[in-house]
XYZ file of C-alpha atoms in Angstrom:
370
model
C -5.117 -9.720 -3.415
C -7.330 -9.228 -6.446
C -8.679 -5.707 -6.701
C -12.150 -5.537 -8.247
C -14.026 -2.269 -8.483
C -17.682 -1.494 -9.046
C -18.740 2.072 -9.788
C -21.884 4.025 -10.689
C -24.131 1.923 -8.454
C -27.236 3.481 -6.938
C -26.995 3.923 -3.145
C -28.773 1.690 -0.658
C -30.347 4.867 0.735
C -29.533 8.560 1.106
C -29.213 10.774 4.157
C -30.504 14.222 3.286
C -29.213 15.880 0.139
C -25.463 15.319 0.566
C -24.800 11.786 1.800
C -25.281 8.300 0.331
C -24.987 4.900 1.982
C -23.798 1.849 0.013
C -23.632 -1.826 0.920
C -20.495 -3.578 -0.341
C -19.896 -7.315 -0.427
C -16.913 -9.203 -1.822
C -16.688 -12.979 -1.796
C -13.758 -15.023 -3.029
C -12.107 -18.396 -3.167
C -8.333 -18.702 -3.425
C -6.002 -21.662 -3.906
C -2.565 -20.880 -2.449
C 0.380 -23.280 -2.742
C 2.324 -21.654 0.134
C 0.098 -19.579 2.409
C 2.911 -18.456 4.744
C 5.561 -17.882 2.018
C 7.782 -20.298 3.905
C 11.119 -21.651 2.717
C 10.393 -24.942 4.488
C 7.263 -26.568 5.901
C 5.128 -25.205 3.062
C 1.364 -25.232 3.618
C -1.009 -25.246 0.659
C -4.664 -24.441 1.211
C -7.943 -23.209 -0.206
C -9.131 -20.003 1.463
C -12.672 -18.633 1.380
C -13.228 -14.895 1.918
C -16.419 -13.006 2.726
C -16.038 -9.236 3.137
C -19.262 -7.298 3.873
C -19.120 -3.575 4.486
C -20.984 -0.293 4.636
C -19.821 2.868 2.889
C -20.940 6.408 3.639
C -20.181 8.943 0.888
C -20.360 12.470 2.272
C -20.935 15.966 0.840
C -22.327 14.648 -2.444
C -22.874 17.520 -4.827
C -20.227 19.744 -3.240
C -17.551 20.244 -5.913
C -14.946 21.558 -3.454
C -15.413 18.984 -0.682
C -15.296 15.207 -0.576
C -15.421 12.586 2.153
C -16.174 8.958 2.862
C -16.346 6.397 5.663
C -16.027 2.647 5.088
C -16.476 -0.078 7.708
C -15.877 -3.667 6.623
C -15.210 -7.106 8.072
C -12.917 -9.578 6.294
C -13.810 -13.164 7.218
C -11.159 -15.741 6.244
C -11.728 -19.485 6.375
C -8.926 -21.960 5.604
C -9.900 -25.454 4.506
C -6.940 -27.212 6.186
C -5.007 -24.670 8.269
C -7.908 -23.612 10.457
C -5.494 -21.985 12.924
C -5.334 -19.040 10.494
C -9.106 -18.469 10.378
C -9.805 -14.817 11.171
C -12.348 -12.022 11.280
C -10.490 -8.788 10.545
C -12.049 -5.364 11.010
C -11.237 -2.460 8.704
C -12.298 1.165 9.203
C -11.330 3.854 6.665
C -12.254 7.536 6.719
C -11.009 10.390 4.555
C -11.965 13.902 3.591
C -10.636 16.795 1.532
C -11.415 20.364 0.535
C -10.078 22.311 -2.442
C -10.179 26.054 -2.946
C -8.525 28.224 -5.584
C -5.282 28.827 -3.671
C -5.354 26.195 -0.932
C -6.460 22.669 -0.202
C -6.376 20.366 2.800
C -7.413 16.875 3.771
C -6.919 13.970 6.083
C -7.369 10.234 6.468
C -7.819 7.801 9.336
C -7.799 4.023 9.355
C -7.799 1.023 11.666
C -6.930 -2.325 10.087
C -6.671 -5.845 11.475
C -4.581 -7.925 9.086
C -2.616 -11.102 8.368
C 0.746 -10.944 6.557
C 3.478 -13.431 5.666
C 6.781 -13.635 7.543
C 8.960 -13.216 4.455
C 11.407 -10.802 6.168
C 11.233 -12.379 9.634
C 12.503 -15.809 10.702
C 9.173 -17.092 12.034
C 6.895 -19.909 10.875
C 3.323 -18.751 10.353
C 1.247 -15.684 9.574
C 1.704 -12.399 11.418
C -1.441 -10.902 12.916
C -1.398 -7.156 13.475
C -3.528 -4.115 14.280
C -2.566 -0.856 12.605
C -3.927 2.595 13.440
C -2.999 5.365 11.022
C -3.923 9.049 10.892
C -2.597 11.618 8.428
C -3.279 15.093 7.136
C -1.970 17.679 4.709
C -2.302 21.357 3.802
C -1.291 22.920 0.470
C -1.074 26.627 -0.244
C -0.242 28.277 -3.573
C 1.461 31.627 -2.973
C 1.279 32.497 -6.681
C 0.262 30.737 -9.879
C 3.777 29.291 -10.035
C 4.864 28.697 -6.416
C 3.217 26.493 -3.805
C 3.998 24.443 -0.697
C 2.499 21.316 0.854
C 3.031 20.231 4.449
C 1.850 17.008 6.047
C 1.924 14.779 9.092
C 1.328 11.066 9.649
C 1.196 8.913 12.766
C 1.146 5.095 12.570
C 0.814 2.658 15.469
C 1.524 -1.018 14.704
C 0.667 -3.683 17.308
C 1.351 -7.371 16.788
C -1.280 -9.719 18.203
C -1.904 -13.455 18.123
C 0.729 -16.162 18.486
C 3.687 -13.838 17.827
C 2.663 -10.937 20.066
C 5.368 -11.826 22.608
C 8.084 -12.217 19.937
C 7.643 -9.053 17.861
C 7.918 -5.532 19.317
C 5.211 -2.974 18.623
C 6.121 0.380 17.089
C 4.975 3.950 16.595
C 6.082 5.954 13.550
C 5.834 9.703 12.943
C 6.388 11.098 9.438
C 6.604 14.828 8.602
C 6.866 15.616 4.862
C 7.352 19.042 3.271
C 7.331 19.751 -0.485
C 7.723 22.907 -2.568
C 6.241 23.257 -6.082
C 7.278 25.454 -8.995
C 5.085 25.482 -12.111
C 7.547 25.065 -14.952
C 4.612 24.984 -17.363
C 0.821 24.810 -17.004
C 1.043 20.990 -16.972
C 4.406 20.326 -15.264
C 5.719 21.135 -11.764
C 9.292 20.992 -10.507
C 9.454 19.958 -6.841
C 11.853 19.955 -3.898
C 11.071 18.024 -0.740
C 12.143 17.236 2.808
C 10.942 14.385 5.018
C 11.555 13.591 8.677
C 10.613 10.113 9.905
C 11.032 8.619 13.367
C 10.079 5.184 14.722
C 9.768 4.274 18.400
C 10.155 0.478 18.682
C 9.279 -1.200 21.978
C 11.895 -3.101 23.927
C 11.044 -6.797 24.133
C 12.616 -8.714 27.008
C 16.377 -8.238 26.795
C 16.182 -7.007 23.179
C 16.363 -3.231 22.825
C 14.529 -1.794 19.838
C 16.773 0.074 17.402
C 14.752 3.274 16.967
C 15.510 4.627 13.462
C 15.457 8.319 12.561
C 15.435 9.308 8.860
C 16.254 12.611 7.190
C 15.498 12.785 3.445
C 15.942 15.447 0.751
C 14.396 15.068 -2.731
C 13.980 16.824 -6.066
C 11.467 15.814 -8.687
C 8.847 16.544 -11.315
C 5.134 15.832 -11.530
C 2.358 16.332 -14.019
C 2.473 15.683 -17.766
C 6.097 14.659 -18.345
C 5.577 13.785 -22.026
C 2.588 13.521 -24.328
C 0.511 10.589 -22.987
C 2.877 10.190 -19.965
C 1.674 11.569 -16.616
C 2.777 11.042 -13.030
C 5.602 11.963 -10.684
C 9.267 11.127 -10.127
C 11.263 12.044 -7.002
C 14.933 11.222 -6.426
C 16.843 12.021 -3.275
C 19.282 11.257 -0.516
C 18.441 9.840 2.907
C 20.379 9.370 6.125
C 19.317 6.934 8.839
C 20.605 7.173 12.396
C 19.563 5.259 15.519
C 18.475 6.819 18.796
C 18.911 3.559 20.707
C 20.803 0.318 20.157
C 24.274 -0.140 18.694
C 23.688 -0.103 14.922
C 25.860 2.127 12.733
C 24.345 5.046 10.856
C 23.695 4.437 7.169
C 22.512 6.312 4.077
C 21.047 5.616 0.662
C 19.823 7.199 -2.556
C 16.019 7.204 -2.723
C 13.472 6.981 -5.526
C 9.712 7.313 -5.717
C 8.051 7.112 -9.138
C 4.426 6.683 -10.200
C 3.784 6.936 -13.945
C 0.992 6.157 -16.407
C 1.392 5.945 -20.176
C -1.627 5.744 -22.493
C -0.829 3.847 -25.680
C -4.469 4.254 -26.702
C -7.835 4.870 -25.004
C -8.032 1.119 -24.307
C -4.400 0.202 -23.572
C -2.264 1.711 -20.825
C 0.861 1.011 -18.785
C 1.179 1.824 -15.082
C 4.705 1.877 -13.663
C 5.888 2.442 -10.113
C 9.308 2.276 -8.489
C 10.532 2.874 -4.964
C 13.821 2.830 -3.075
C 13.718 3.518 0.660
C 14.647 2.140 4.042
C 12.412 -0.512 5.543
C 12.940 -2.260 8.874
C 12.630 -5.716 10.327
C 10.718 -5.942 13.578
C 13.541 -4.741 15.872
C 14.518 -1.829 13.626
C 17.430 -3.364 11.721
C 17.455 -1.485 8.393
C 16.601 -2.935 5.003
C 17.520 -1.007 1.876
C 14.504 -1.974 -0.222
C 14.236 -1.369 -3.984
C 11.097 -2.261 -5.938
C 9.599 -1.830 -9.393
C 6.183 -2.779 -10.710
C 4.791 -2.855 -14.258
C 1.072 -3.260 -14.951
C -0.384 -3.385 -18.463
C -4.133 -2.743 -18.592
C -6.419 -3.405 -21.553
C -10.137 -2.596 -21.663
C -11.790 -4.626 -24.393
C -15.074 -2.805 -23.892
C -17.135 -1.364 -21.032
C -17.693 -4.870 -19.617
C -14.393 -6.736 -20.050
C -10.835 -5.827 -18.992
C -7.561 -7.677 -18.485
C -4.267 -6.830 -16.787
C -0.758 -8.258 -16.693
C 1.656 -7.536 -13.860
C 5.408 -7.880 -13.265
C 6.877 -7.012 -9.860
C 10.518 -6.914 -8.757
C 11.815 -6.496 -5.199
C 15.382 -6.407 -3.881
C 16.026 -6.294 -0.113
C 19.516 -5.589 1.252
C 19.671 -6.222 5.010
C 22.236 -3.656 6.190
C 22.933 -5.274 9.585
C 23.892 -8.620 7.976
C 24.966 -10.102 4.662
C 21.454 -11.198 3.752
C 20.084 -10.251 0.316
C 16.669 -11.245 -1.061
C 15.420 -10.997 -4.644
C 11.686 -11.495 -5.274
C 9.828 -11.604 -8.570
C 6.052 -11.782 -9.060
C 4.118 -12.446 -12.271
C 0.351 -12.183 -12.577
C -2.572 -12.007 -14.977
C -6.048 -10.867 -13.987
C -9.370 -10.299 -15.699
C -12.585 -8.549 -14.760
C -16.164 -8.699 -16.051
C -18.506 -5.893 -14.993
C -21.986 -6.503 -16.449
C -23.541 -3.499 -14.688
C -22.939 -0.885 -12.018
C -23.693 -3.295 -9.196
C -21.672 -6.434 -9.899
C -18.076 -7.291 -10.858
C -16.547 -10.729 -11.371
C -12.794 -11.189 -11.285
C -10.091 -13.833 -11.612
C -6.334 -13.742 -11.080
C -3.394 -16.095 -11.233
C 0.037 -15.086 -10.030
C 3.386 -16.625 -9.204
C 5.951 -15.375 -6.678
C 9.535 -16.535 -6.190
C 12.167 -15.322 -3.722
C 15.869 -16.095 -4.060
C 17.876 -15.453 -0.886
C 21.565 -15.930 -0.159
C 20.656 -17.272 3.309
C 18.729 -20.368 2.185
C 15.312 -18.725 2.648
C 14.139 -19.341 -0.929
C 10.417 -19.853 -1.503
C 7.873 -19.828 -4.284
C 4.106 -19.782 -4.362
C 1.294 -19.917 -6.895
C -2.109 -18.369 -6.266
C -5.366 -18.713 -8.216
C -8.282 -16.578 -7.024
C -11.864 -15.876 -8.093
C -13.967 -13.035 -6.660
C -17.414 -11.546 -6.935
C -18.087 -7.978 -5.773
C -21.515 -6.436 -5.153
C -22.079 -2.735 -4.536
C -25.552 -1.401 -3.787
């Protein structure tokens, strides 16, 4: 999906002294050579998207507090594969508060979505409804020592044609992280995370409910001149509360870095290694890396290049998938109300189980914010 942003627009109207209401509209047309990312029975199509929405920005003018509420509808129309036409609702709310020694915040979302079946042996697009709520609290005991605790609950329900073939799930995640200020710009961290998924039984298939215990160490802040971000490495064990799968473990990685070559040119890098799951809970050791080079020619024009790598190791079988994505995008923002964007990207997956696919996507968008 092409991400186009519009900032500094005047609100549609204001509510009192501390809240603004914006109208957002994104329209797009996309040519996709393989809409379902299928190894066989490929379907090419032209998809039209209209995404209107309302945004409420709260506590404007309060330096310590921030909050927003966004409600949007994503309307998808396929030229040939009309079976995939959809109207997907999205609701997003978040808020935060920062004081001298403590801060806290939370987020809530409900998203109706369509995704490809790349990791699942089904022919079509998966329709799902996801409800997610999370929160955190950070407290700094001294200028050098602090702690952050959090909680997240996610409920994933499959709907549509595959609702009787894919089990729903609930996931609870409890992270804990300690911070030590090695310098004014760099923190050393140590973390713990507990994660548990409750996967519904479906017919005679019993969901393999995974339980993860993870320990990490890391750094965050200004790692080098012009290099900022965070890196966490760790060890994770996965056991199963139900089913007959063997316990497994892995080394983990979570990195998010930005390097500024100049005020106009920057590199964004992210990497992740963690356990994922197919629908019934069978574990996937998933390793990914993404490189994005951004160049701002001036205040109106910008361009980006992207390289993504993904390796999936299915622990309950011999299956291994390698996926590479390449993309180039550009954006023109003539004012604070309008942004025009274009992207072309290519994706290819090489699997040792004859599930290879490739796809090419060309997309144009226009985004209005008022």
